[in-house]
Short mmCIF file of C-alpha atoms and ligand atoms in Angstrom, two decimals:
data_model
loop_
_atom_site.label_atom_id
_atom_site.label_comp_id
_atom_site.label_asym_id
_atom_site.label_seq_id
_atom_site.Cartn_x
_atom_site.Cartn_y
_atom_site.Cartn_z
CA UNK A 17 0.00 0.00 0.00
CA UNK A 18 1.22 3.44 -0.65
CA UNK A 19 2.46 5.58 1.80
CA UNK A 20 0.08 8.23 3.34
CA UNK A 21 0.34 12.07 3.16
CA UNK A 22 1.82 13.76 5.86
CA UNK A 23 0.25 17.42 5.96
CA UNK A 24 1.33 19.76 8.64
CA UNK A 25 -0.45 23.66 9.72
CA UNK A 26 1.77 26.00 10.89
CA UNK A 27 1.85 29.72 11.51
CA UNK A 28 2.15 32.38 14.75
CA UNK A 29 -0.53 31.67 17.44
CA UNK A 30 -4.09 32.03 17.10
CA UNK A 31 -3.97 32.50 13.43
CA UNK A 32 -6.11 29.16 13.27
CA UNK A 33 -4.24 26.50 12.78
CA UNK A 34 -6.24 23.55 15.32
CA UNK A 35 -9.92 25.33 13.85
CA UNK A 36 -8.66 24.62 10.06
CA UNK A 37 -7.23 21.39 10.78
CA UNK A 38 -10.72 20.49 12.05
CA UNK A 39 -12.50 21.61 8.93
CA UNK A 40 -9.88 20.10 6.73
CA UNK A 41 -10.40 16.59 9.02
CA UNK A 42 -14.03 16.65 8.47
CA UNK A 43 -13.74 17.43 5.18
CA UNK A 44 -11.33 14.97 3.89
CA UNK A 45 -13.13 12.02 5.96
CA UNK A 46 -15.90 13.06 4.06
CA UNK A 47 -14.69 12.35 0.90
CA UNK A 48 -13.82 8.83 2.17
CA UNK A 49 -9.89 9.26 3.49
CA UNK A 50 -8.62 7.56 6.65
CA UNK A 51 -7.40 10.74 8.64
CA UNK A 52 -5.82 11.20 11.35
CA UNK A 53 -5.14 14.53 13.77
CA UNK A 54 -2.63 15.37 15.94
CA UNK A 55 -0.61 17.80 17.67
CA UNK A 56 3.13 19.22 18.64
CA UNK A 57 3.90 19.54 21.16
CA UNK A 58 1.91 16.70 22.53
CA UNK A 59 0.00 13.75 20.62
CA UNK A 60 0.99 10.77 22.79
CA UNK A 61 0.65 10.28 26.36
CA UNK A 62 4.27 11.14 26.76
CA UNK A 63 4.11 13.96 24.48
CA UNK A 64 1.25 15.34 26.52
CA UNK A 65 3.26 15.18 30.00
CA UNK A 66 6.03 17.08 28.06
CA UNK A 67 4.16 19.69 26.40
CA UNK A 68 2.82 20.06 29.89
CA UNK A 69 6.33 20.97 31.22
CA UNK A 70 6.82 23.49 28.42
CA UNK A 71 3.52 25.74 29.22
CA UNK A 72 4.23 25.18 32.91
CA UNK A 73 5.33 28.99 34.15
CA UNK A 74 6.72 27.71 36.80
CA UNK A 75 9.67 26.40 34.22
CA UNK A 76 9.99 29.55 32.52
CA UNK A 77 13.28 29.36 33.23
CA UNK A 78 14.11 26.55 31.05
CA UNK A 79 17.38 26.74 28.81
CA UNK A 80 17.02 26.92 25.13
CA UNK A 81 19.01 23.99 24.77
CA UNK A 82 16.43 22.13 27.24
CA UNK A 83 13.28 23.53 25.58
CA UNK A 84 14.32 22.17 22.12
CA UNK A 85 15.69 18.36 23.22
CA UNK A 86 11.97 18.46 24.81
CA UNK A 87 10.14 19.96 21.92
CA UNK A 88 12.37 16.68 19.78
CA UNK A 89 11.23 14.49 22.29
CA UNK A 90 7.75 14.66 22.15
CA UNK A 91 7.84 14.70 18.32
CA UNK A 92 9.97 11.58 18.40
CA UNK A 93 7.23 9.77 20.37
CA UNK A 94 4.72 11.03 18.23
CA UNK A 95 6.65 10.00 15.06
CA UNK A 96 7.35 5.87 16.22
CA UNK A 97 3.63 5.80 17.76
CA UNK A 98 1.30 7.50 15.70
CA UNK A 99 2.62 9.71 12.73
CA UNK A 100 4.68 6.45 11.17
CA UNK A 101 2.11 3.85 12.14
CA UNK A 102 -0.26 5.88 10.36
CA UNK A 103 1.57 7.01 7.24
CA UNK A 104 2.54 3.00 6.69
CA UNK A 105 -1.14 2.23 6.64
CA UNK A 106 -1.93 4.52 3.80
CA UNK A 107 -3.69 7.21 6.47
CA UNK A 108 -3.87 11.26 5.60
CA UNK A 109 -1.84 12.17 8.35
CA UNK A 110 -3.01 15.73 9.54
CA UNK A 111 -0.62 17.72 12.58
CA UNK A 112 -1.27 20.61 14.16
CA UNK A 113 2.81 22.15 14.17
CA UNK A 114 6.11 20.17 13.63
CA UNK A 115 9.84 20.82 12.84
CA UNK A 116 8.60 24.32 10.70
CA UNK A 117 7.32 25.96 14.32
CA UNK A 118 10.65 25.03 16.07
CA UNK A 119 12.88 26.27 13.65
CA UNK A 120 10.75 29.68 13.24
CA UNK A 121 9.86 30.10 17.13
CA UNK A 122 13.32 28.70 18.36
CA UNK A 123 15.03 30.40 15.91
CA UNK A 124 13.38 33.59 16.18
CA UNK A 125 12.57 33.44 19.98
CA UNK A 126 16.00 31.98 21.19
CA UNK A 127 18.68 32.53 18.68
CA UNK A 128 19.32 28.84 17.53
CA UNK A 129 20.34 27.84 14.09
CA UNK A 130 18.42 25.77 12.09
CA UNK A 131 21.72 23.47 11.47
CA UNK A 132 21.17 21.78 14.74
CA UNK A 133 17.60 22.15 14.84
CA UNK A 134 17.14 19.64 11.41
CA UNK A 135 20.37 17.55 12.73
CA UNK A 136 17.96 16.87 16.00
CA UNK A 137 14.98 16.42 13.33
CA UNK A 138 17.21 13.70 11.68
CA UNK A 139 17.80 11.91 15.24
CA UNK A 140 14.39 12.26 16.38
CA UNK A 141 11.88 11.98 13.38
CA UNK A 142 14.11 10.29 10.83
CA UNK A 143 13.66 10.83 7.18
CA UNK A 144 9.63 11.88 8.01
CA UNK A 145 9.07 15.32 6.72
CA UNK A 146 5.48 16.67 5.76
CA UNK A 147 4.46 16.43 2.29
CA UNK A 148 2.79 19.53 2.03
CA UNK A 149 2.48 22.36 4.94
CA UNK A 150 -0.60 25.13 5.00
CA UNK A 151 0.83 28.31 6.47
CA UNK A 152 -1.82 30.48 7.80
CA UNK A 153 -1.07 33.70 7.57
CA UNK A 154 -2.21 36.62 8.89
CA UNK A 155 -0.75 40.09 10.37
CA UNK A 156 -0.16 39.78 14.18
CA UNK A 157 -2.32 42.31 15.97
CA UNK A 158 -5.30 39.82 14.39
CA UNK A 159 -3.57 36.88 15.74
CA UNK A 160 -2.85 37.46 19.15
CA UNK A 161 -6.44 39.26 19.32
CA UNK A 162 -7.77 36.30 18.22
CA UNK A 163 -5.60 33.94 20.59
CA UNK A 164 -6.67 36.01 23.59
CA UNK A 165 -10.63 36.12 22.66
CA UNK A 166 -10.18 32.33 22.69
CA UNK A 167 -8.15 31.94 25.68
CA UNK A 168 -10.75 34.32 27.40
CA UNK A 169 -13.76 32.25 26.14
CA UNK A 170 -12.06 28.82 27.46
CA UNK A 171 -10.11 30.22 30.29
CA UNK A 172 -7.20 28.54 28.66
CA UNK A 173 -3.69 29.73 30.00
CA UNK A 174 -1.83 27.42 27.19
CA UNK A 175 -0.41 30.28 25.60
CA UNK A 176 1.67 32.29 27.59
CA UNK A 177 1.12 36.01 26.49
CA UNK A 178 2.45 39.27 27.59
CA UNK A 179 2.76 42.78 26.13
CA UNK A 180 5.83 42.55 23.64
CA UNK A 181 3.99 39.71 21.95
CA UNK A 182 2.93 41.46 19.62
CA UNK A 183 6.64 42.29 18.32
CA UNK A 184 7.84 38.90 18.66
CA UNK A 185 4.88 37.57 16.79
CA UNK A 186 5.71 40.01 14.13
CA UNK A 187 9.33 38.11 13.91
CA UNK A 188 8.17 34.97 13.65
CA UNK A 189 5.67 35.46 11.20
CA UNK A 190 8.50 36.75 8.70
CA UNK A 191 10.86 33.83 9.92
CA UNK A 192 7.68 31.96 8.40
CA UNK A 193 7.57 33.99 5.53
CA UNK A 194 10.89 33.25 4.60
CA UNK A 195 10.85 29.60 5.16
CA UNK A 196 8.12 29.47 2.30
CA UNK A 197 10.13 31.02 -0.11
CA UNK A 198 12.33 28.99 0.51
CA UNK A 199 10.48 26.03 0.07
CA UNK A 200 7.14 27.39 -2.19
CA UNK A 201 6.37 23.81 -3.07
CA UNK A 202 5.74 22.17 0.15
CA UNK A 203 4.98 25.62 2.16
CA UNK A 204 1.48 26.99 0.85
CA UNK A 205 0.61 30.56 2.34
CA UNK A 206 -3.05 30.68 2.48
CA UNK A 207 -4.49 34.17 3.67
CA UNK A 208 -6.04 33.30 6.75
CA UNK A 209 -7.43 36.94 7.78
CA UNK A 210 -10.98 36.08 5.82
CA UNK A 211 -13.83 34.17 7.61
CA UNK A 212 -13.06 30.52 9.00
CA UNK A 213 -15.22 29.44 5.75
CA UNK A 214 -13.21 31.37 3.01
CA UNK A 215 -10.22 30.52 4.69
CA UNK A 216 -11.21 26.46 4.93
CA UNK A 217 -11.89 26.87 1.27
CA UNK A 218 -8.38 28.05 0.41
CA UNK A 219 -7.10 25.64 2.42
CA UNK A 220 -9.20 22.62 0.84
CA UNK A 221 -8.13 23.60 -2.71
CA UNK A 222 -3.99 23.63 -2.05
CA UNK A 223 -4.95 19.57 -0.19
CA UNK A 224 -7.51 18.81 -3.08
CA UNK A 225 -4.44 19.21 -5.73
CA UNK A 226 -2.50 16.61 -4.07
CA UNK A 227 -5.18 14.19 -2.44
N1 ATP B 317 -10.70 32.97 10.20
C1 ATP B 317 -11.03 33.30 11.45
N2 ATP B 317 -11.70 34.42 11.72
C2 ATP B 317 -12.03 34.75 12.98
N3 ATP B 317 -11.74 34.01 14.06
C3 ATP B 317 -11.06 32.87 13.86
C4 ATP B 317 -10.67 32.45 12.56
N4 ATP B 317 -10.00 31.26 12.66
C5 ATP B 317 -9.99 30.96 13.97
N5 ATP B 317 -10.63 31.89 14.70
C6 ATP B 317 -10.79 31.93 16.15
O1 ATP B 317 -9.56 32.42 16.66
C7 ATP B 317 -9.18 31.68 17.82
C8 ATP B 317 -7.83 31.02 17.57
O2 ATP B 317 -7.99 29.99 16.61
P1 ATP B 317 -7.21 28.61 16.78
O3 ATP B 317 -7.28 28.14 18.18
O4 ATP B 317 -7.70 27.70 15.70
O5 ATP B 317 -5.73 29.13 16.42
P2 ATP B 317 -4.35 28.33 16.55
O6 ATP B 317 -3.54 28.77 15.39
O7 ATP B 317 -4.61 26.89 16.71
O8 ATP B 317 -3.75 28.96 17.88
P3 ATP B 317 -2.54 28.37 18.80
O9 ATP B 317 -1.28 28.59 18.04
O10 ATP B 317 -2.60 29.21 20.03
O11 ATP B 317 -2.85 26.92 19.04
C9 ATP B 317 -10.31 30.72 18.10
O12 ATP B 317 -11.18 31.30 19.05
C10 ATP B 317 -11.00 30.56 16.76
O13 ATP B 317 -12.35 30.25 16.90
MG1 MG B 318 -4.04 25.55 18.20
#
């Protein structure tokens, strides 16, 4: 059986990455695909406890050089129990961030270089790389607006947010930005300011061209 597609989202934080994977979910199991969701960090039970540790305040503190082994760590889980599992059995594999956020956010955010950020994609995930990544993007004031209507309405505290956010957002969606083109083939920018709706649309036809 051939392998699966491996589809990541990516993009700066509440531009609606986990809302269009849903859509996109619903939409290809409609049309008759074996999907399957998940999410970095996290995915696994494992992942889960360590995605816990990196939202924890109380670690704020955390090195860089810790924060990435973990990030690697969960995705390495996620990878040998569910992504490769998954792509083997001819599933649409559908995750919500992967190797694209750390090399943007720990790039941007904490000065590494993306040399040793693929090396410890190498060790940890192996030759798995998404086939084709949707970038939403969209300017940052609408972002973090949106991220902190939705972490009002669900009294979330998963995303840590304070007031030069809005600057470092800005830097990470151009470390995005440049990453796609770099790599325009796999890295789709779909304009995710419209409506969920238009948006899910835009998204649907760069998937529909290679499901
Ligand atoms: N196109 C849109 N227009 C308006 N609101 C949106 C749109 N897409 C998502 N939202 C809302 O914005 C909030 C953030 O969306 P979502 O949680 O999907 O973003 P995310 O990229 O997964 O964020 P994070 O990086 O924090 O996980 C949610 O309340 C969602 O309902
Ligand atoms: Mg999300």
């Amino acid at each position: 059986m051939a392998r699966g597609l491996f589809l990541t989202f990516e993009g700066i934080d509440g531009c609606g990455k986990t809302t269009q994977l849903a859509l996109l979910s619903e939409r290809l199991r409609e049309a008759g695909h074996d999907v399957l969701e998940t999410v970095e960090p996290g995915g696994t039970d494992a992942g889960r406890a360590i995605r816990g540790i990196l939202l924890d305040p109380r670690h704020h503190a955390l090195s860089a050089r810790t924060e990435l082994l973990l990030y690697f760590a969960s995705r390495a889980q996620n990878v040998t129990e569910v992504i490769s599992p998954a792509l083997q059995r001819g599933a649409t594999v559908l995750c919500d961030r992967f190797t694209d956020s750390t090399i943007v956010y720990q790039g941007a955010g904490r000065g590494l270089d993306e040399a040793t950020i693929l090396e410890l994609h190498r060790i940890a995930c192996g030759s798995i790389f998404p086939d084709l990544t949707i970038l939403l993007d969209v300017d940052a004031e609408t972002s973090l607006a949106r991220a902190r209507s939705r972490n009002r309405e669900t009294g979330s505290e998963e995303t840590r947010m304070d007031d030069e956010d809005g600057a470092f957002f800005a830097r990470v969606r151009e470390g995005y930005l440049r990453l796609a083109a770099r790599e325009p083939k796999r890295i789709r920018v779909v304009d995710a300011r419209g409506p969920v709706d238009v948006v899910a649309q835009n998204v649907w036809e760069e998937v529909n061209a290679l499901v």
